[in-house]
XYZ file of C-alpha atoms in Angstrom:
663
model
C -65.097 140.469 17.930
C -61.932 138.460 18.617
C -62.159 135.560 16.153
C -60.325 133.137 18.436
C -62.899 133.688 21.202
C -65.748 133.542 18.705
C -64.869 129.900 17.972
C -66.246 128.925 21.364
C -69.371 131.128 21.331
C -72.773 130.280 20.008
C -74.789 133.431 19.461
C -78.441 133.040 20.391
C -79.522 135.635 17.873
C -77.575 133.859 15.154
C -79.296 130.597 16.050
C -82.710 132.223 15.705
C -81.732 133.698 12.355
C -80.522 130.325 11.077
C -83.733 128.602 12.169
C -85.748 131.150 10.203
C -83.445 130.877 7.211
C -83.637 127.077 7.222
C -87.405 127.072 7.443
C -87.714 129.547 4.606
C -85.175 128.254 2.130
C -85.139 124.470 2.435
C -87.778 122.451 0.698
C -88.813 118.922 1.609
C -86.173 117.454 -0.712
C -83.336 119.071 1.194
C -82.372 121.340 -1.690
C -82.091 125.100 -1.321
C -84.602 127.066 -3.313
C -84.446 130.685 -4.367
C -85.491 133.290 -1.755
C -89.276 132.974 -2.074
C -92.203 133.020 0.335
C -92.080 130.528 3.183
C -91.986 126.823 2.405
C -94.953 124.557 3.221
C -95.663 124.051 6.889
C -94.473 120.439 6.853
C -91.038 121.575 5.741
C -91.072 124.338 8.358
C -91.903 121.880 11.096
C -89.251 119.412 9.959
C -86.618 122.135 9.915
C -87.612 123.522 13.295
C -87.578 120.092 14.947
C -84.176 119.083 13.619
C -81.304 119.540 16.096
C -79.910 123.072 16.099
C -76.404 123.688 14.810
C -73.695 124.752 17.223
C -69.948 125.314 17.364
C -67.382 124.374 19.983
C -63.601 124.772 20.252
C -61.391 121.777 19.452
C -57.736 120.858 19.386
C -56.032 121.503 16.057
C -54.912 118.312 14.276
C -51.433 117.941 12.775
C -51.060 119.780 9.473
C -53.217 122.728 10.461
C -51.613 126.065 9.484
C -49.793 127.855 12.278
C -51.776 130.383 14.281
C -55.097 128.701 13.547
C -57.940 128.341 16.031
C -59.885 125.125 15.548
C -63.444 124.109 16.251
C -66.227 121.701 15.390
C -69.493 122.655 13.718
C -72.194 120.217 14.859
C -75.148 120.037 12.483
C -78.089 117.742 11.721
C -77.142 115.044 9.261
C -80.431 115.676 7.480
C -82.223 118.932 8.307
C -85.470 117.545 6.881
C -85.541 114.622 9.274
C -86.652 115.590 12.819
C -84.974 112.478 14.260
C -81.720 113.044 12.403
C -78.525 112.385 14.269
C -75.916 115.125 14.416
C -72.512 115.085 12.767
C -69.401 117.079 13.604
C -67.587 119.002 10.880
C -64.082 120.225 11.806
C -63.117 123.720 10.825
C -60.321 126.133 11.564
C -59.815 129.864 11.336
C -56.508 131.590 10.622
C -56.858 135.252 11.695
C -55.409 137.968 9.494
C -51.945 138.972 10.646
C -53.176 142.557 11.080
C -56.251 142.866 13.280
C -58.882 144.030 12.850
C -58.858 142.524 9.368
C -59.537 145.068 6.657
C -60.982 142.592 4.148
C -63.832 140.109 4.241
C -62.993 136.653 5.608
C -62.437 133.894 3.035
C -64.228 130.559 3.495
C -62.486 127.693 1.680
C -64.145 124.379 0.926
C -62.918 121.938 -1.721
C -63.343 118.186 -2.025
C -61.504 117.408 1.220
C -59.895 119.167 4.164
C -56.470 118.167 2.843
C -57.146 119.885 -0.482
C -58.721 122.868 1.272
C -55.694 123.228 3.530
C -53.424 123.270 0.476
C -55.567 126.088 -0.957
C -55.590 127.953 2.371
C -51.811 127.706 2.761
C -51.354 128.980 -0.760
C -53.650 131.929 -0.059
C -51.798 132.664 3.176
C -48.482 132.664 1.324
C -49.556 135.944 -0.276
C -48.663 138.752 2.106
C -51.593 140.957 1.069
C -54.142 138.192 1.688
C -52.423 137.081 4.887
C -52.479 140.571 6.393
C -56.020 141.544 5.422
C -58.226 138.455 5.498
C -59.169 135.782 7.987
C -59.101 132.409 6.222
C -61.566 129.725 7.309
C -61.544 126.079 6.203
C -64.613 123.885 6.754
C -64.544 120.121 6.193
C -67.272 118.883 3.845
C -69.796 116.513 5.399
C -68.847 112.876 4.946
C -65.142 113.687 4.773
C -62.580 111.463 6.449
C -61.938 113.928 9.298
C -65.593 114.428 10.248
C -67.227 112.567 13.130
C -69.261 110.448 10.707
C -67.096 109.892 7.628
C -68.583 108.043 4.694
C -65.974 105.701 3.324
C -66.421 102.675 1.124
C -62.940 101.366 0.459
C -64.333 98.095 -0.858
C -66.203 99.918 -3.632
C -63.183 102.030 -4.566
C -60.918 98.998 -4.665
C -63.513 97.083 -6.666
C -63.608 99.903 -9.214
C -59.823 99.730 -9.596
C -60.180 95.960 -9.884
C -62.569 96.448 -12.808
C -59.494 97.317 -14.870
C -58.435 93.675 -14.576
C -61.212 92.422 -16.863
C -62.239 93.102 -20.442
C -65.997 92.912 -19.852
C -68.203 95.819 -20.860
C -67.996 98.751 -18.435
C -71.527 98.111 -17.162
C -70.812 94.427 -16.520
C -67.549 95.268 -14.735
C -69.321 97.296 -12.057
C -71.132 94.457 -10.278
C -68.683 94.283 -7.367
C -68.625 98.082 -7.092
C -72.413 98.202 -6.764
C -72.479 95.368 -4.215
C -69.849 97.085 -2.083
C -71.684 100.430 -2.186
C -74.958 98.743 -1.248
C -73.235 97.234 1.777
C -71.737 100.582 2.797
C -75.090 102.355 2.503
C -76.747 99.593 4.543
C -74.050 99.965 7.191
C -74.580 103.723 7.269
C -78.312 103.303 7.815
C -77.777 100.568 10.418
C -75.542 102.913 12.411
C -78.338 105.507 12.546
C -77.156 107.531 9.569
C -79.133 109.010 6.708
C -77.529 108.873 3.241
C -79.957 111.552 2.030
C -78.052 114.101 4.109
C -75.033 114.149 1.808
C -75.960 116.550 -0.952
C -75.327 120.064 -2.161
C -78.096 121.787 -0.233
C -77.155 120.290 3.121
C -73.514 121.250 2.570
C -74.538 124.789 1.631
C -76.552 124.992 4.840
C -73.454 124.037 6.831
C -71.624 127.026 5.378
C -74.505 129.427 6.033
C -74.775 128.282 9.639
C -71.047 128.468 10.303
C -70.938 132.088 9.140
C -73.712 133.110 11.491
C -72.407 131.159 14.467
C -68.846 132.441 14.173
C -70.218 135.966 13.866
C -69.142 137.154 10.419
C -71.608 139.550 8.798
C -70.307 138.565 5.359
C -67.507 136.536 3.825
C -66.030 135.564 0.480
C -66.574 131.988 -0.673
C -63.783 129.989 -2.316
C -64.936 126.854 -4.147
C -63.130 124.443 -6.408
C -64.472 121.836 -8.800
C -67.614 120.195 -7.430
C -67.932 122.669 -4.537
C -68.399 125.608 -6.914
C -72.067 124.641 -7.264
C -72.258 124.504 -3.455
C -70.985 128.080 -3.313
C -73.527 129.100 -5.941
C -76.197 127.577 -3.715
C -74.924 129.472 -0.667
C -75.034 132.724 -2.627
C -78.693 132.047 -3.465
C -79.649 131.033 0.076
C -77.705 133.677 1.995
C -77.242 136.629 -0.381
C -76.723 139.121 2.426
C -73.901 137.056 3.881
C -71.856 136.674 0.699
C -69.414 139.474 -0.087
C -68.126 137.698 -3.192
C -67.071 134.364 -4.658
C -63.861 132.914 -6.046
C -64.694 129.862 -8.160
C -61.916 127.652 -9.483
C -63.754 126.113 -12.396
C -67.547 126.445 -12.300
C -70.372 124.035 -13.023
C -73.813 125.398 -12.062
C -76.141 123.207 -10.044
C -78.511 122.611 -12.975
C -76.011 121.430 -15.567
C -75.326 118.020 -17.150
C -72.142 116.950 -15.375
C -71.553 113.898 -17.561
C -72.128 115.719 -20.825
C -69.727 118.444 -19.742
C -67.070 115.846 -18.907
C -67.179 114.352 -22.406
C -67.041 117.833 -23.928
C -64.228 118.831 -21.572
C -62.126 115.807 -22.510
C -62.461 116.536 -26.228
C -61.759 120.247 -25.745
C -58.697 119.632 -23.573
C -57.206 117.275 -26.170
C -57.937 119.722 -28.979
C -56.242 122.503 -27.005
C -53.145 120.359 -26.461
C -53.069 119.610 -30.185
C -53.076 123.318 -30.996
C -50.369 123.936 -28.381
C -48.091 121.238 -29.804
C -47.172 123.199 -32.953
C -48.879 120.542 -35.105
C -46.727 117.696 -33.766
C -49.908 116.066 -32.463
C -52.475 117.511 -34.898
C -55.635 115.614 -33.851
C -55.444 114.171 -30.355
C -59.175 113.291 -30.091
C -58.700 111.014 -33.104
C -55.438 109.700 -31.640
C -57.306 108.769 -28.449
C -59.938 106.986 -30.510
C -57.234 105.101 -32.397
C -55.497 104.198 -29.134
C -58.769 102.809 -27.785
C -59.225 100.748 -30.936
C -55.722 99.295 -30.625
C -56.291 98.356 -26.996
C -59.718 96.926 -27.773
C -58.411 94.816 -30.650
C -55.258 93.599 -28.948
C -54.757 94.165 -25.236
C -52.965 96.417 -22.792
C -51.535 94.652 -19.779
C -49.396 95.778 -16.904
C -49.259 96.441 -13.182
C -51.145 99.226 -11.424
C -50.918 100.064 -7.728
C -54.129 100.149 -5.705
C -53.596 102.872 -3.063
C -56.615 101.652 -1.081
C -55.641 98.022 -0.583
C -51.923 98.784 -0.971
C -51.703 95.950 -3.480
C -50.451 95.823 -7.032
C -53.063 94.697 -9.556
C -52.503 93.174 -12.976
C -54.597 95.194 -15.383
C -56.158 94.236 -18.703
C -57.606 97.381 -20.210
C -60.498 98.050 -22.548
C -61.048 101.015 -24.856
C -63.256 102.624 -22.182
C -60.457 102.223 -19.648
C -58.128 104.106 -21.986
C -60.619 106.966 -22.330
C -61.100 107.105 -18.561
C -57.380 106.957 -17.748
C -56.815 109.766 -20.244
C -59.433 111.971 -18.610
C -58.124 111.307 -15.104
C -54.500 111.877 -16.139
C -55.426 115.151 -17.851
C -56.458 116.534 -14.460
C -52.756 116.561 -13.591
C -51.049 119.265 -15.696
C -47.690 117.464 -15.456
C -49.199 114.290 -16.878
C -51.078 116.288 -19.502
C -47.876 117.609 -21.079
C -46.644 114.073 -21.789
C -50.014 112.517 -22.585
C -49.969 113.419 -26.325
C -46.694 111.527 -26.723
C -48.124 108.525 -24.851
C -51.351 108.395 -26.864
C -49.388 108.545 -30.094
C -47.303 105.556 -29.014
C -50.328 103.573 -27.904
C -52.138 104.276 -31.184
C -49.040 102.841 -32.880
C -49.267 99.628 -30.880
C -46.947 100.459 -27.956
C -49.558 99.739 -25.278
C -46.972 99.383 -22.494
C -46.751 103.175 -22.555
C -50.017 103.294 -20.601
C -48.534 101.865 -17.415
C -47.108 105.040 -15.771
C -50.308 106.901 -16.618
C -52.431 104.171 -15.050
C -50.784 104.846 -11.691
C -51.256 108.628 -12.045
C -54.906 108.219 -13.049
C -55.730 105.796 -10.233
C -54.131 108.095 -7.663
C -56.131 111.059 -8.990
C -59.277 108.945 -8.819
C -58.661 107.901 -5.213
C -57.733 111.458 -4.163
C -61.196 112.559 -5.281
C -62.898 110.501 -2.518
C -64.922 108.540 -5.095
C -67.366 106.743 -2.777
C -68.523 110.021 -1.219
C -68.589 111.584 -4.690
C -70.870 108.815 -5.969
C -73.217 109.297 -3.003
C -73.469 113.025 -3.725
C -73.865 112.465 -7.467
C -76.771 110.083 -6.900
C -78.706 112.982 -5.377
C -77.460 116.119 -7.125
C -76.286 115.096 -10.584
C -76.792 111.550 -11.876
C -80.608 111.585 -12.170
C -80.356 114.620 -14.416
C -77.371 113.902 -16.646
C -77.328 112.569 -20.197
C -76.845 109.032 -21.444
C -73.486 107.629 -22.469
C -72.486 108.255 -26.108
C -73.552 105.672 -28.669
C -73.152 105.024 -32.373
C -76.601 105.149 -34.017
C -77.803 101.918 -35.590
C -78.246 101.872 -39.384
C -81.605 103.325 -40.294
C -84.285 100.686 -40.539
C -82.037 97.929 -39.148
C -84.002 97.517 -35.935
C -80.733 97.175 -34.064
C -79.839 98.960 -30.854
C -77.264 101.776 -30.937
C -73.702 100.616 -30.346
C -72.120 101.932 -27.139
C -68.950 103.926 -27.709
C -65.943 103.816 -25.366
C -66.898 105.955 -22.406
C -65.914 107.260 -19.003
C -66.224 104.363 -16.575
C -66.435 106.664 -13.544
C -69.854 107.758 -14.820
C -70.823 104.210 -15.752
C -70.103 103.256 -12.140
C -72.252 106.148 -10.889
C -75.138 105.116 -13.150
C -75.066 101.542 -11.868
C -74.646 102.588 -8.224
C -77.363 105.220 -8.237
C -79.903 102.821 -9.717
C -79.171 100.298 -6.964
C -78.630 102.006 -3.594
C -82.073 103.563 -3.163
C -80.976 107.116 -2.313
C -83.502 109.580 -3.784
C -82.579 112.468 -6.026
C -83.134 116.064 -5.025
C -86.207 117.845 -6.340
C -85.464 118.751 -9.952
C -87.279 122.049 -9.507
C -84.732 123.266 -6.975
C -81.687 122.840 -9.211
C -82.138 126.087 -11.094
C -80.918 129.007 -8.999
C -81.448 132.728 -9.581
C -78.584 134.865 -10.796
C -76.569 136.330 -7.952
C -75.618 139.965 -7.710
C -72.441 139.144 -5.767
C -69.133 139.870 -7.522
C -67.354 136.696 -8.594
C -63.885 135.821 -9.836
C -64.052 132.655 -11.937
C -61.134 130.626 -13.263
C -61.453 128.490 -16.393
C -58.636 126.131 -17.435
C -58.415 125.467 -21.160
C -57.212 121.897 -20.508
C -59.685 121.018 -17.757
C -61.037 117.600 -18.838
C -64.170 117.979 -16.695
C -65.664 121.129 -18.229
C -64.720 123.229 -21.298
C -63.352 126.678 -20.549
C -65.887 128.290 -22.882
C -68.707 126.638 -20.946
C -67.322 127.981 -17.661
C -67.267 131.469 -19.174
C -70.876 131.189 -20.304
C -72.015 129.742 -16.971
C -70.314 132.535 -15.050
C -72.014 135.215 -17.153
C -75.431 133.701 -16.505
C -75.104 132.870 -12.813
C -73.019 135.880 -11.755
C -73.539 138.894 -14.020
C -70.909 140.792 -12.005
C -68.270 138.117 -12.628
C -64.868 138.225 -14.228
C -63.321 135.152 -15.847
C -59.609 134.396 -15.914
C -58.612 131.825 -18.506
C -55.793 129.542 -17.343
C -53.601 127.939 -19.976
C -52.575 124.280 -19.563
C -53.520 123.940 -15.907
C -55.653 120.811 -16.202
C -57.987 120.547 -13.226
C -55.289 121.730 -10.851
C -55.828 124.631 -8.484
C -55.667 127.955 -10.288
C -53.746 129.507 -7.412
C -51.051 126.835 -7.687
C -49.669 129.116 -10.393
C -48.313 132.546 -9.511
C -50.510 134.364 -12.001
C -53.685 132.834 -10.571
C -52.717 133.692 -7.007
C -51.928 137.273 -8.008
C -55.374 137.699 -9.586
C -57.043 136.409 -6.424
C -54.970 138.765 -4.274
C -55.812 141.757 -6.464
C -59.495 140.889 -6.592
C -59.859 140.227 -2.854
C -58.350 143.628 -2.121
C -61.252 145.163 -4.018
C -63.936 142.662 -5.151
C -64.973 143.536 -8.653
C -61.657 145.233 -9.480
C -60.319 144.503 -12.953
C -57.878 141.596 -13.184
C -56.000 139.891 -16.007
C -58.242 137.916 -18.301
C -55.635 135.259 -19.103
C -52.765 133.519 -17.321
C -50.138 131.918 -19.533
C -47.647 130.639 -16.979
C -49.286 127.197 -17.064
C -48.391 126.747 -20.732
C -44.858 127.881 -19.950
C -44.624 125.590 -16.915
C -46.112 122.548 -18.665
C -45.095 122.623 -22.349
C -46.268 119.771 -24.546
C -43.386 117.298 -24.818
C -42.047 116.832 -28.328
C -41.092 113.354 -29.564
C -37.594 114.513 -30.526
C -36.906 115.485 -26.910
C -37.592 112.029 -25.484
C -35.786 108.705 -25.434
C -38.725 106.384 -24.819
C -38.652 104.260 -21.670
C -41.467 103.817 -19.184
C -39.192 102.161 -16.601
C -37.677 105.433 -15.444
C -41.031 106.532 -13.970
C -40.711 103.993 -11.155
C -37.169 105.175 -10.403
C -38.208 108.827 -10.233
C -41.104 107.871 -7.972
C -38.669 106.035 -5.672
C -36.550 109.184 -5.449
C -39.582 111.343 -4.662
C -40.846 108.975 -1.982
C -37.365 108.186 -0.642
C -37.955 104.471 -1.241
C -34.520 102.759 -1.129
C -35.854 99.452 -2.469
C -36.302 100.936 -5.925
C -32.786 102.391 -5.870
C -30.658 99.530 -4.491
C -28.298 99.239 -7.459
C -27.533 102.971 -7.941
C -27.242 103.473 -4.172
C -24.728 100.638 -3.836
C -22.859 101.858 -6.896
C -22.800 105.439 -5.630
C -21.606 104.487 -2.163
C -18.923 102.229 -3.618
C -17.692 104.847 -6.096
C -17.615 107.685 -3.554
C -15.788 105.645 -0.888
C -13.310 104.384 -3.473
C -12.726 107.935 -4.689
C -12.047 109.179 -1.170
C -9.715 106.300 -0.384
C -7.899 106.689 -3.668
C -7.423 110.441 -3.146
C -6.005 109.914 0.351
C -3.656 107.171 -0.849
C -2.510 109.323 -3.758
C -1.706 112.241 -1.443
C 0.209 110.003 0.978
C 2.279 108.286 -1.722
C 3.031 111.579 -3.431
C 4.198 113.024 -0.101
C 6.509 110.054 0.331
C 7.802 110.556 -3.215
C 6.718 107.039 -4.142
C 5.736 106.166 -7.751
C 2.092 107.061 -8.403
C 1.685 106.356 -12.131
C -0.216 103.100 -11.767
C -2.120 104.481 -8.793
C -3.292 107.456 -10.855
C -4.552 105.100 -13.549
C -6.396 103.033 -10.939
C -8.358 106.118 -9.894
C -10.103 106.449 -13.225
C -12.997 104.088 -12.318
C -14.183 105.992 -9.210
C -13.663 109.347 -10.959
C -15.776 108.312 -13.961
C -18.302 106.589 -11.698
C -18.911 109.693 -9.598
C -18.887 111.853 -12.732
C -21.550 109.590 -14.260
C -23.781 109.875 -11.209
C -23.418 113.654 -11.006
C -24.027 114.128 -14.726
C -27.046 111.805 -14.721
C -28.548 113.613 -11.733
C -28.061 117.022 -13.344
C -29.518 115.892 -16.678
C -32.566 114.120 -15.246
C -33.404 116.588 -12.472
C -32.965 119.526 -14.827
C -35.196 117.943 -17.448
C -37.920 117.117 -14.908
C -37.743 120.632 -13.484
C -38.323 122.003 -16.985
C -40.912 119.355 -18.022
C -42.367 117.646 -14.924
C -44.187 114.980 -16.924
C -41.124 113.774 -18.843
C -40.457 110.799 -16.559
C -43.841 109.304 -17.479
C -42.694 108.679 -21.040
C -38.905 108.586 -21.033
C -35.630 110.368 -20.412
C -33.691 113.184 -22.107
C -32.066 111.961 -25.299
C -28.598 112.702 -23.940
C -28.959 110.428 -20.911
C -28.209 107.066 -22.635
C -24.955 108.546 -23.946
C -23.767 109.047 -20.385
C -23.379 105.278 -20.289
C -20.076 105.860 -22.052
C -18.694 107.038 -18.717
C -19.719 103.724 -17.160
C -17.991 101.828 -19.969
C -14.791 103.822 -19.596
C -14.812 103.243 -15.855
C -15.323 99.513 -16.317
C -12.370 99.220 -18.700
C -10.300 101.292 -16.303
C -10.682 98.590 -13.656
C -8.056 96.576 -15.563
C -5.076 98.516 -14.067
C -6.463 97.856 -10.609
C -5.920 94.145 -11.135
C -2.223 94.934 -11.662
C -1.834 96.508 -8.247
C -0.155 94.290 -5.696
C -1.768 92.799 -2.622
C -4.923 90.960 -1.698
C -6.679 94.239 -0.938
C -6.193 95.439 -4.509
C -7.459 92.119 -5.855
C -10.531 92.283 -3.646
C -11.162 95.877 -4.731
C -10.860 94.952 -8.404
C -13.201 91.982 -8.030
C -15.783 94.008 -6.108
C -15.541 96.892 -8.565
C -16.072 94.541 -11.494
C -19.265 93.142 -9.976
C -20.597 96.566 -8.957
C -19.899 98.094 -12.379
C -21.511 95.190 -14.225
C -24.613 95.490 -12.033
C -24.806 99.233 -12.641
C -24.329 98.917 -16.402
C -27.064 96.277 -16.642
C -29.420 98.374 -14.470
C -28.745 101.549 -16.449
C -29.229 99.778 -19.781
C -32.537 98.319 -18.578
C -33.874 101.581 -17.142
C -32.547 104.271 -19.474
C -31.055 102.774 -22.648
C -33.386 100.022 -23.843
C -36.634 101.444 -25.201
C -39.810 100.344 -23.491
């Protein structure tokens, strides 16, 4: 079948098959059970009365990969509610470059369509995958590009605002809970059903899309939280799953919170071992940093990407733990985090500021409001309590709460207040799947320990292979060349042997040594201005650069003209030293900083290369060399000298503030 034409076709036989599948596999809670005899008649009736799923062609939005055919999958918001409204889930299909495709199609679903598209484009960059496999991306229900997105910007902004107080984490979440209650009430008032946003309903979307598009089987690609969705699909539709690629893996029946605490400790311990004993015990260093912040304070400015406002933060020990976990998801931040924690534990709490921005952006990118809604059904009712320090025996006192992950504190408070029921606990355990699986486990993933991923994979997918990724945080495994190559090899022959370890992450993101850094947190804002092409953060160097370059060009032309006329050029040559040294300074600084960031992407979060402050000597020489310019005749020369003096002073002050003075 031509896949482009299939986008616009709804197969009647497929619809019948899906109706039977839904009636058989979905229990009254909306969770997928193992393939067992038919569900109770009430569940059958509810499933059969819910609106049928269908697909229709649609225009491709900007950012869709070239050659894609786009469509909308329309499904019931809640398959267990006969009066459920329908929601539209965008999807697109990129056909293999060689048709008919020789390999099974690959279905990609991550936390958002944006993230899924990044994964799809990376897969398509591999010529073997591009030529042999159709790649399909389906938006998760509730996502921003669906017809009924669930957004709660007020709750997300309120969570970021919780960093502005030093109350206990539970007390800080009052505004977050109120905002989420309002958003849930608005969803219900608009005819929506918050119980439709869980793992089982999402898995059903995938099963139905496969049948409606007409694929007999496909390979599932999940990442992070969607790996348990893919596990659920494999249990519900075993005949339609040719294999699975799971980037990190947490089974549906696990304790998500407990794994996160274990993952944070394991990631820090791994970084300690990778630092050649420079940072021998990072879990203890984090604890010490939290104590310092709790006893004193940590203040600064953090940007709220939701409200587009800067917020003045006042952190607690729990905030430090949470920021550390969020920053560790970014492998570039992870390589500089040991240096930062060491400084904070020594009292330099300003070092947290660049990491606060990274952590908040990672938090927002994870679509937290939708994540909380899903967690309230699939995870939160079944996870463990926050860590505490036991009370002295016989004291009668309550245990003392330890600094914890405030993202989970927020989920606990929200889930106890919004009235969305949990899934049936009995449906969380899924049978082992016989499908081949390729599973990636990052040894610095702060959400789940790599050893746990390995054990989970062996239990859930006996025919699985695990590839251990070094120093990749929670980033996509295929972002690294080694990971992509393993996927390409495995997709060519699911179950084929692949490498068991990828080390290019450790080579790409080496732990930054203290001797390699001149500490200054101010450079992070400058580097961010360069990356985002924001001229406001670069006014002084831009003015200095333009002035120095124009002066250099004018001086060179004048020198050539006077030399051609055989006029004296001695004083003129001396007057050219300022623009020459100015341009040389800019070029040298660019080479030093860009080269260092290319080698260690997280360097700018903690400082600059140790050689950079010494380049200020060039600025000093250029400033002193302005003196001969004052001796040149004419008002133009005087104006040039005066302007140069002001520009050089401004640049020297700016450079000293950004790169020389420690901060």
